[in-house]
Each structure stands twice: as C-alpha cells, then as structure tokens.
C-alpha cells in the first residue's frame, strides 16, 4: 500500500513538474491556442451599419450583435473597384479573390478558385451552408460552385454534387428537382448518402449524417410572411450535425433577405429580416460560448439601399428613413468576430482578407 502511495506521489510530482515546464511553452503557444477548431461565417446580405442601427431602434431588446467587441470594417468593391454584387462579394470572402459582378467562385479571368469550404473539406473538416434564399443563390453558391454567371442556378445545383459538403439548408428545391436537363438531382443526393428533407419538421428529426434540406421550391418566404424560425433553427441544426466531426467544421449562414428589403426600399422588410438574422446570431453565439473552440465572424457582402436614418421612429415615421438607391452602395460594412482568433478581425481591410484570416485561423494553406 505504502509503495503504491509512494509511486502515486512520484507520479504526481512528475505531473506537476511536467505542467510547470509546459507553462513556459504556453506563452509562445498563445497563437496556437487562438486556433479554433470550427469557423462559422455569418453573412447578412446588404447589412450596413444603418440597417443594424434601424434594427436596434426598432427592437425592444439589445441585439446579439451588440454583445461583440472585436469589430472591423470590410471594403467591398469588386475587381474593377466598382460597387460589388453578391456574387463578387461572396466570392471575395469565400475564395479570397476580387472578381467581376456575377462571377461564382471564379477570378476576374474566369478561372476557378478554391473556396474555404473546399479547403476545409480537403483537410478533413465537415462543411455546411445555410441561407434563406435558394441555396443556389449567389452568396451560398460562391462557397461551393464555379460558374460564369450567378444566374446559372441549375448548373450551381449540379456543382453541389462535385463536393463533399455535409449539410445544406435553404430554398431551391426546383433547381435540383425540376431541371431543363431532365436530371433528378434529388435521387443523386440520396444515392450519395444525403438525407433529403423538404419541410422544417422533417429537418428537426435528423440527428446525424448528411443533410440536404430544400425547404421551398424557390427562395424561402420573408420572415414576416411565414418563414418562422427557419433560419435560427437551420443554423442550430447545421451546428448539431457538423460538430459531430472531431476534425472541426466550416459553416456559412446567410441572412439573405436583408438585401431584398433594401432593394425594395422597404424598411419593415429590412428590420424584420435583420432581427431574424440576429436571432440566428444568438443561437450561433450560444454554441460558440459553450464550445470555446469556435470562431464566429458576422459581416455583410455590401450595403444595400444607401440607407440613412433621419429620426428614431424607423418603422412608424416614414420620414425617419431615407433610401438613396434601390441597388448596392460602396460603403464599408462592419465585421464582428467572437471566439479564438477574433482579434485578427479588428481594423480596416479588403473583403478578401476575411478569407485569408479564416484560412489562417483554421491553419489551412492556400494551394
Ligand atoms: Mg445573398
Ligand atoms: Zn442585392
């Protein structure tokens, strides 16, 4: 017995000694300990600071966004230095290159560029995409497809099958099922091991494995017209499935329709979509706070509508808001970050740097 105690004591002392030795290394390791296992990029399409401020003014509670302290600005212009669209803006963040408007996963010379989702897949991480548009729309498409035109929705749907993406959730069923080439990509997805669901209740029942949730024929309806908690629930479901991969994951979650409210110059549409997006942000941050190993970045591809706020009653007083365009503008958009490596997102930089910073955070090398 005494021998056992003695041995235990020696082992205990050795452990303490080893820990003490490690501590010196620990300091240099701060870079490493800032390396998250998971990265979640959240894109509020068309979400400038005026849109966020409008939602803050309209809300009866603080936004989840307001809890974040690591903040930067992203310069969004496209390869020609002009106002970007969501394809060039999405490709900049997904692939790290400035390109022409309309390009999906191609550089300015129409050459395919590898996205962070593909890099993550090749490194053994799991990956996912969530959107409230069709899943074939410009923003999610930039992370997975390579097409000369963002309008090639059916070709973009086909591109999903060239990848190992684990989870995708959004609208766009028809781009997979009702195609001009007669192919039924739903069957192809099933053959490749995806559980394909077409409503939110069925999505809730999926607890493991690969998931293709195509929850509407076209885009999802606006949240004010019956989408419910689809976006927060989809973000939570994607995390639930992806976190089962011990190697980590990359996930992009888009609040797609903040932009559509901007195009319509409809402040109610903008605010309700932004509050819904913020609800999804709350879900994601709750996971990240528990997990401690997840970097969350929340930003936009561009501002939409040239929104200015002239008074505080943004929903009640029609003179309180002013849109200066029904298209996008060139103002910088905010970048919020939380989790290991979040400090790297402070400052003012090109939108392509978001790709570089995420790659660095995950320890992935560009090839
Ligand atoms: Mg979009
Ligand atoms: Zn737009």
mmCIF file with all atom_site columns, C-alpha atoms and ligand atoms in Angstrom, residues 45 86 133 137-140 254 256 301, ligand 1:
data_model
loop_
_atom_site.group_PDB
_atom_site.id
_atom_site.type_symbol
_atom_site.label_atom_id
_atom_site.label_alt_id
_atom_site.label_comp_id
_atom_site.label_asym_id
_atom_site.label_entity_id
_atom_site.label_seq_id
_atom_site.pdbx_PDB_ins_code
_atom_site.Cartn_x
_atom_site.Cartn_y
_atom_site.Cartn_z
_atom_site.occupancy
_atom_site.B_iso_or_equiv
_atom_site.pdbx_formal_charge
_atom_site.auth_seq_id
_atom_site.auth_comp_id
_atom_site.auth_asym_id
_atom_site.auth_atom_id
_atom_site.pdbx_PDB_model_num
ATOM   1  C  CA  . UNK A 1 45  ? -26.605 40.240 -47.258 1.00 0.00 ? 45  UNK A CA  1
ATOM   2  C  CA  . UNK A 1 86  ? -23.402 39.426 -54.033 1.00 0.00 ? 86  UNK A CA  1
ATOM   3  C  CA  . UNK A 1 133 ? -32.671 32.449 -50.357 1.00 0.00 ? 133 UNK A CA  1
ATOM   4  C  CA  . UNK A 1 137 ? -28.284 31.872 -54.918 1.00 0.00 ? 137 UNK A CA  1
ATOM   5  C  CA  . UNK A 1 138 ? -25.136 33.987 -55.306 1.00 0.00 ? 138 UNK A CA  1
ATOM   6  C  CA  . UNK A 1 139 ? -23.941 34.119 -51.701 1.00 0.00 ? 139 UNK A CA  1
ATOM   7  C  CA  . UNK A 1 140 ? -24.043 30.406 -50.787 1.00 0.00 ? 140 UNK A CA  1
ATOM   8  C  CA  . UNK A 1 254 ? -26.670 33.776 -44.615 1.00 0.00 ? 254 UNK A CA  1
ATOM   9  C  CA  . UNK A 1 256 ? -30.206 36.508 -47.440 1.00 0.00 ? 256 UNK A CA  1
ATOM   10 C  CA  . UNK A 1 301 ? -21.106 41.395 -48.641 1.00 0.00 ? 301 UNK A CA  1
HETATM 11 MG MG1 . LIG B 2 .   ? -27.167 36.724 -50.784 1.00 0.00 ? 1   LIG B MG1 1
#
